[in-house]
PDB file of C-alpha atoms in Angstrom:
ATOM      1  CA  MET H 293       3.954   3.912  40.741  1.00  0.00           C
ATOM      2  CA  THR H 294       4.841   6.102  38.004  1.00  0.00           C
ATOM      3  CA  THR H 295       6.577   9.709  37.251  1.00  0.00           C
ATOM      4  CA  GLY H 296       5.745  11.859  34.497  1.00  0.00           C
ATOM      5  CA  VAL H 297       7.657  14.820  33.095  1.00  0.00           C
ATOM      6  CA  PRO H 298       5.300  17.639  33.075  1.00  0.00           C
ATOM      7  CA  THR H 299       4.584  19.029  29.661  1.00  0.00           C
ATOM      8  CA  SER H 300       5.140  21.760  27.535  1.00  0.00           C
ATOM      9  CA  GLN H 301       2.202  24.337  27.305  1.00  0.00           C
ATOM     10  CA  GLN H 302       3.841  24.832  23.492  1.00  0.00           C
ATOM     11  CA  PRO H 303       0.994  24.473  21.092  1.00  0.00           C
ATOM     12  CA  ALA H 304       2.066  21.011  19.016  1.00  0.00           C
ATOM     13  CA  ILE H 305       3.033  21.693  15.786  1.00  0.00           C
ATOM     14  CA  ARG H 306       1.376  19.554  13.220  1.00  0.00           C
ATOM     15  CA  PRO H 307       3.364  17.933   9.973  1.00  0.00           C
ATOM     16  CA  ARG H 308       2.849  19.416   7.173  1.00  0.00           C
ATOM     17  CA  ARG H 309       0.652  16.835   4.613  1.00  0.00           C
ATOM     18  CA  SER H 310       2.165  14.935   1.935  1.00  0.00           C
ATOM     19  CA  ARG H 311       1.012  16.442  -2.059  1.00  0.00           C
ATOM     20  CA  LEU H 312      -0.557  12.751  -2.051  1.00  0.00           C
ATOM     21  CA  ARG H 313      -2.940  12.761   0.908  1.00  0.00           C
ATOM     22  CA  THR H 314      -4.102  16.510  -0.009  1.00  0.00           C
ATOM     23  CA  PHE H 315      -4.743  15.688  -3.237  1.00  0.00           C
ATOM     24  CA  LEU H 316      -5.965  12.051  -3.615  1.00  0.00           C
ATOM     25  CA  PRO H 317      -9.513  12.362  -1.918  1.00  0.00           C
ATOM     26  CA  LEU H 318     -10.545  15.184  -4.913  1.00  0.00           C
ATOM     27  CA  GLY H 319      -8.850  12.654  -8.005  1.00  0.00           C
ATOM     28  CA  ILE H 320     -10.879   9.997  -6.541  1.00  0.00           C
ATOM     29  CA  ALA H 321     -14.134  12.471  -6.360  1.00  0.00           C
ATOM     30  CA  LEU H 322     -13.309  13.795  -9.512  1.00  0.00           C
ATOM     31  CA  TRP H 323     -12.766  10.799 -11.498  1.00  0.00           C
ATOM     32  CA  LEU H 324     -15.999   9.345  -9.733  1.00  0.00           C
ATOM     33  CA  VAL H 325     -17.995  11.979 -11.212  1.00  0.00           C
ATOM     34  CA  LEU H 326     -16.182  11.739 -15.000  1.00  0.00           C
ATOM     35  CA  GLU H 327     -16.936   8.490 -14.283  1.00  0.00           C
ATOM     36  CA  ILE H 328     -21.050   9.388 -13.824  1.00  0.00           C
ATOM     37  CA  TRP H 329     -21.541  12.275 -16.404  1.00  0.00           C
ATOM     38  CA  LEU H 330     -19.508   9.637 -18.912  1.00  0.00           C
ATOM     39  CA  LEU H 331     -21.935   6.709 -18.178  1.00  0.00           C
ATOM     40  CA  SER H 332     -25.062   9.374 -18.591  1.00  0.00           C
ATOM     41  CA  VAL H 333     -24.065  11.289 -21.795  1.00  0.00           C
ATOM     42  CA  VAL H 334     -23.414   7.383 -22.550  1.00  0.00           C
ATOM     43  CA  ALA H 335     -27.202   6.459 -21.670  1.00  0.00           C
ATOM     44  CA  GLY H 336     -28.460   9.825 -23.386  1.00  0.00           C
ATOM     45  CA  ALA H 337     -26.715   8.501 -26.867  1.00  0.00           C
ATOM     46  CA  ALA H 338     -27.378   5.051 -26.607  1.00  0.00           C
ATOM     47  CA  SER H 339     -29.701   3.941 -24.137  1.00  0.00           C
ATOM     48  CA  GLY H 340     -30.019   2.776 -20.541  1.00  0.00           C
ATOM     49  CA  PHE H 341     -30.057  -0.929 -21.034  1.00  0.00           C
ATOM     50  CA  ALA H 342     -26.659  -0.940 -23.749  1.00  0.00           C
ATOM     51  CA  VAL H 343     -25.004   1.211 -21.209  1.00  0.00           C
ATOM     52  CA  LEU H 344     -25.699  -1.850 -17.781  1.00  0.00           C
ATOM     53  CA  LEU H 345     -24.562  -4.312 -21.175  1.00  0.00           C
ATOM     54  CA  LEU H 346     -21.210  -3.144 -21.091  1.00  0.00           C
ATOM     55  CA  LEU H 347     -21.142  -2.864 -17.127  1.00  0.00           C
ATOM     56  CA  ALA H 348     -21.683  -6.632 -16.406  1.00  0.00           C
ATOM     57  CA  ALA H 349     -19.535  -6.983 -20.156  1.00  0.00           C
ATOM     58  CA  GLY H 350     -16.322  -5.432 -17.989  1.00  0.00           C
ATOM     59  CA  PHE H 351     -17.478  -6.976 -15.353  1.00  0.00           C
ATOM     60  CA  VAL H 352     -17.454 -10.405 -17.087  1.00  0.00           C
ATOM     61  CA  ALA H 353     -13.879  -9.839 -18.482  1.00  0.00           C
ATOM     62  CA  GLY H 354     -12.481  -8.613 -15.286  1.00  0.00           C
ATOM     63  CA  SER H 355     -13.233 -11.605 -13.597  1.00  0.00           C
ATOM     64  CA  VAL H 356     -11.572 -13.898 -16.704  1.00  0.00           C
ATOM     65  CA  VAL H 357      -8.311 -11.269 -16.854  1.00  0.00           C
ATOM     66  CA  ILE H 358      -8.147 -11.877 -12.584  1.00  0.00           C
ATOM     67  CA  LYS H 359      -8.856 -15.242 -12.533  1.00  0.00           C
ATOM     68  CA  ARG H 360      -6.044 -16.330 -15.906  1.00  0.00           C
ATOM     69  CA  ALA H 361      -3.589 -13.717 -14.322  1.00  0.00           C
ATOM     70  CA  GLY H 362      -3.968 -16.020 -10.593  1.00  0.00           C
ATOM     71  CA  ARG H 363      -3.756 -19.022 -12.844  1.00  0.00           C
ATOM     72  CA  ARG H 364      -0.522 -17.683 -14.722  1.00  0.00           C
ATOM     73  CA  ALA H 365       1.115 -16.744 -11.341  1.00  0.00           C
ATOM     74  CA  PHE H 366       0.765 -19.655  -9.493  1.00  0.00           C
ATOM     75  CA  GLN H 367       1.777 -21.746 -12.845  1.00  0.00           C
ATOM     76  CA  ASN H 368       5.139 -19.348 -12.543  1.00  0.00           C
ATOM     77  CA  LEU H 369       5.726 -19.649  -8.865  1.00  0.00           C
ATOM     78  CA  GLY H 370       5.579 -23.612  -8.915  1.00  0.00           C
ATOM     79  CA  GLU H 371       7.597 -23.686 -11.642  1.00  0.00           C
ATOM     80  CA  ALA H 372      10.193 -21.343 -10.237  1.00  0.00           C
ATOM     81  CA  LEU H 373      10.007 -23.688  -6.794  1.00  0.00           C
ATOM     82  CA  GLN H 374      10.335 -26.386  -8.941  1.00  0.00           C
ATOM     83  CA  ARG H 375      13.925 -25.177 -10.189  1.00  0.00           C
ATOM     84  CA  GLY H 376      14.760 -23.932  -7.049  1.00  0.00           C
ATOM     85  CA  GLY H 377      14.766 -20.259  -8.533  1.00  0.00           C
ATOM     86  CA  SER H 378      12.695 -17.456  -8.070  1.00  0.00           C
ATOM     87  CA  PRO H 379       9.200 -16.236 -10.220  1.00  0.00           C
ATOM     88  CA  SER H 380       9.978 -14.321 -13.409  1.00  0.00           C
ATOM     89  CA  LYS H 381      10.228 -10.482 -13.140  1.00  0.00           C
ATOM     90  CA  ASN H 382       8.517  -9.573 -16.621  1.00  0.00           C
ATOM     91  CA  SER H 383       5.433 -12.044 -16.833  1.00  0.00           C
ATOM     92  CA  GLY H 384       3.108  -8.881 -15.715  1.00  0.00           C
ATOM     93  CA  ASN H 385       1.004 -10.607 -13.851  1.00  0.00           C
ATOM     94  CA  GLY H 386       0.466  -8.024 -11.577  1.00  0.00           C
ATOM     95  CA  LEU H 387      -0.518  -5.197 -14.344  1.00  0.00           C
ATOM     96  CA  MET H 388      -2.685  -7.570 -15.906  1.00  0.00           C
ATOM     97  CA  MET H 389      -4.754  -8.339 -12.105  1.00  0.00           C
ATOM     98  CA  LEU H 390      -4.573  -4.440 -12.059  1.00  0.00           C
ATOM     99  CA  GLY H 391      -6.354  -4.472 -15.228  1.00  0.00           C
ATOM    100  CA  GLY H 392      -8.776  -7.025 -15.016  1.00  0.00           C
ATOM    101  CA  LEU H 393      -9.630  -4.551 -11.574  1.00  0.00           C
ATOM    102  CA  LEU H 394     -10.424  -1.678 -13.426  1.00  0.00           C
ATOM    103  CA  LEU H 395     -12.262  -3.786 -15.731  1.00  0.00           C
ATOM    104  CA  ILE H 396     -14.677  -5.056 -12.582  1.00  0.00           C
ATOM    105  CA  ILE H 397     -15.169  -1.621 -11.308  1.00  0.00           C
ATOM    106  CA  PRO H 398     -17.964  -0.376 -12.798  1.00  0.00           C
ATOM    107  CA  GLY H 399     -16.950   2.333 -15.891  1.00  0.00           C
ATOM    108  CA  LEU H 400     -15.952   3.527 -18.923  1.00  0.00           C
ATOM    109  CA  ILE H 401     -12.922   5.546 -17.643  1.00  0.00           C
ATOM    110  CA  SER H 402     -12.259   2.340 -15.838  1.00  0.00           C
ATOM    111  CA  ASP H 403     -12.491  -0.498 -18.410  1.00  0.00           C
ATOM    112  CA  ALA H 404     -10.690   1.927 -20.729  1.00  0.00           C
ATOM    113  CA  VAL H 405      -7.163   2.353 -18.835  1.00  0.00           C
ATOM    114  CA  GLY H 406      -7.923  -1.833 -17.450  1.00  0.00           C
ATOM    115  CA  LEU H 407      -8.033  -2.314 -21.701  1.00  0.00           C
ATOM    116  CA  LEU H 408      -5.221  -0.413 -21.859  1.00  0.00           C
ATOM    117  CA  LEU H 409      -3.077  -2.525 -19.532  1.00  0.00           C
ATOM    118  CA  LEU H 410      -3.986  -5.877 -21.080  1.00  0.00           C
ATOM    119  CA  ILE H 411      -1.351  -5.048 -23.854  1.00  0.00           C
ATOM    120  CA  PRO H 412       1.829  -6.724 -23.545  1.00  0.00           C
ATOM    121  CA  PRO H 413       3.836  -3.432 -24.405  1.00  0.00           C
ATOM    122  CA  VAL H 414       1.876  -1.188 -22.318  1.00  0.00           C
ATOM    123  CA  GLN H 415       2.623  -3.156 -20.053  1.00  0.00           C
ATOM    124  CA  ARG H 416       7.066  -3.556 -20.351  1.00  0.00           C
ATOM    125  CA  ALA H 417       6.999   0.018 -20.552  1.00  0.00           C
ATOM    126  CA  LEU H 418       4.904   1.110 -16.584  1.00  0.00           C
ATOM    127  CA  SER H 419       6.829  -2.228 -15.360  1.00  0.00           C
ATOM    128  CA  GLY H 420      10.060  -0.648 -16.434  1.00  0.00           C
ATOM    129  CA  TYR H 421       9.319   2.641 -14.971  1.00  0.00           C
ATOM    130  CA  ALA H 422       7.850   1.278 -11.928  1.00  0.00           C
ATOM    131  CA  GLU H 423      11.242  -0.920 -11.426  1.00  0.00           C
ATOM    132  CA  ARG H 424      13.620   2.726 -12.219  1.00  0.00           C
ATOM    133  CA  THR H 425      11.347   4.210  -9.738  1.00  0.00           C
ATOM    134  CA  PHE H 426      12.181   1.372  -7.356  1.00  0.00           C
ATOM    135  CA  ASP H 427      15.217   1.401  -7.755  1.00  0.00           C
ATOM    136  CA  ARG H 428      15.420   4.971  -6.799  1.00  0.00           C
ATOM    137  CA  ARG H 429      13.599   5.428  -3.871  1.00  0.00           C
ATOM    138  CA  LEU H 430      15.352   2.758  -2.446  1.00  0.00           C
ATOM    139  CA  ARG H 431      18.948   3.584  -3.654  1.00  0.00           C
ATOM    140  CA  LEU H 432      17.517   7.171  -1.464  1.00  0.00           C
ATOM    141  CA  ALA H 433      16.485   5.345   1.262  1.00  0.00           C
ATOM    142  CA  VAL H 434      18.338   5.715   4.239  1.00  0.00           C
ATOM    143  CA  PRO H 435      19.639   1.819   5.639  1.00  0.00           C
ATOM    144  CA  GLY H 436      19.127   0.231   9.016  1.00  0.00           C
ATOM    145  CA  SER H 437      17.244  -1.819  10.434  1.00  0.00           C
ATOM    146  CA  LEU H 438      13.664  -1.849  11.187  1.00  0.00           C
ATOM    147  CA  GLY H 439      14.531  -0.354  14.671  1.00  0.00           C
ATOM    148  CA  ASP H 440      15.874   2.496  13.394  1.00  0.00           C
ATOM    149  CA  ALA H 441      13.534   3.276  11.243  1.00  0.00           C
ATOM    150  CA  PHE H 442      10.795   3.517  14.579  1.00  0.00           C
ATOM    151  CA  GLN H 443      13.200   5.426  15.977  1.00  0.00           C
ATOM    152  CA  GLN H 444      13.586   7.867  12.887  1.00  0.00           C
ATOM    153  CA  ALA H 445       9.891   8.038  13.091  1.00  0.00           C
ATOM    154  CA  ARG H 446       9.492   8.516  16.607  1.00  0.00           C
ATOM    155  CA  ILE H 447      11.710  11.749  16.826  1.00  0.00           C
ATOM    156  CA  HIS H 448      10.046  13.300  13.634  1.00  0.00           C
ATOM    157  CA  ARG H 449       6.694  12.888  15.431  1.00  0.00           C
ATOM    158  CA  PRO H 450       6.081  15.672  17.653  1.00  0.00           C
ATOM    159  CA  ASP H 451       2.557  14.295  19.388  1.00  0.00           C
ATOM    160  CA  GLY H 452       5.086  10.809  20.087  1.00  0.00           C
ATOM    161  CA  LYS H 453       4.347  11.456  24.506  1.00  0.00           C
ATOM    162  CA  VAL H 454       6.830   9.319  26.347  1.00  0.00           C
ATOM    163  CA  VAL H 455       5.535   8.523  30.063  1.00  0.00           C
ATOM    164  CA  GLN H 456       8.815   8.122  32.276  1.00  0.00           C
ATOM    165  CA  GLY H 457       9.189   6.051  34.786  1.00  0.00           C
ATOM    166  CA  GLU H 458       9.707   3.048  37.112  1.00  0.00           C
ATOM    167  CA  VAL H 459       8.377  -0.381  37.668  1.00  0.00           C
ATOM    168  CA  ILE H 460       8.365  -1.850  41.507  1.00  0.00           C
ATOM    169  CA  ARG H 461       7.940  -5.383  42.135  1.00  0.00           C
ATOM    170  CA  ASP H 462       6.391  -6.866  45.146  1.00  0.00           C
ATOM    171  CA  GLU H 463       8.390 -10.423  45.377  1.00  0.00           C
ATOM    172  CA  PRO H 464       7.541 -13.540  47.781  1.00  0.00           C
ATOM    173  CA  ALA H 465      10.855 -14.281  50.016  1.00  0.00           C
ATOM    174  CA  ASP H 466      11.788 -17.290  48.840  1.00  0.00           C
ATOM    175  CA  ALA H 467      11.878 -15.687  44.665  1.00  0.00           C
ATOM    176  CA  SER H 468      14.347 -13.655  46.038  1.00  0.00           C
ATOM    177  CA  ARG H 469      17.088 -16.410  46.124  1.00  0.00           C
ATOM    178  CA  GLU H 470      16.602 -17.722  42.481  1.00  0.00           C
ATOM    179  CA  GLN H 471      19.364 -17.304  40.082  1.00  0.00           C
ATOM    180  CA  ARG H 472      17.913 -15.535  37.120  1.00  0.00           C
ATOM    181  CA  PRO H 473      19.720 -13.598  33.431  1.00  0.00           C
ATOM    182  CA  PRO H 474      20.382 -10.343  34.173  1.00  0.00           C
ATOM    183  CA  LEU H 475      17.933  -7.830  31.403  1.00  0.00           C
ATOM    184  CA  THR H 476      19.722  -6.274  29.340  1.00  0.00           C
ATOM    185  CA  ARG H 477      18.351  -3.620  26.865  1.00  0.00           C
TER     186      ARG H 477
END
């Protein structure tokens, strides 16, 4: 049997959307329109067959890059496990895989960005920037456990409803004689 607390009649205040959630779909749509426009311009200047060959070459090159980066990542992991340490941070396999994935995605802009990510100085600069950003955000994070994070998120979510109640058990007479450990929270 549960008893509920009456809900308030005030409308729930919707949390404000982050800028990323607002502009990411718009950015993806703009990127897709640019990719299609650029493909049509190149097809008009050269030919549709040339565009098809470019897209096929990008797919094959991206597959090779991802396979090679994956092999290197597993090789680094195996060597690190043999010597008892952790894999080297500056291997650049993650950015190589991202570059390969961008090469596989059909489009000339994604191919150009993917090729740019395969250049080692660009990889070093991006990995350094990402590491500094991650460290800065980690220092700003509130310390605590996962349970604390859940409670904080629940406190800030206005639509998180809690039904208060109690549990009533119907137990046989012989079951009540057993010794049970106390319930803890």
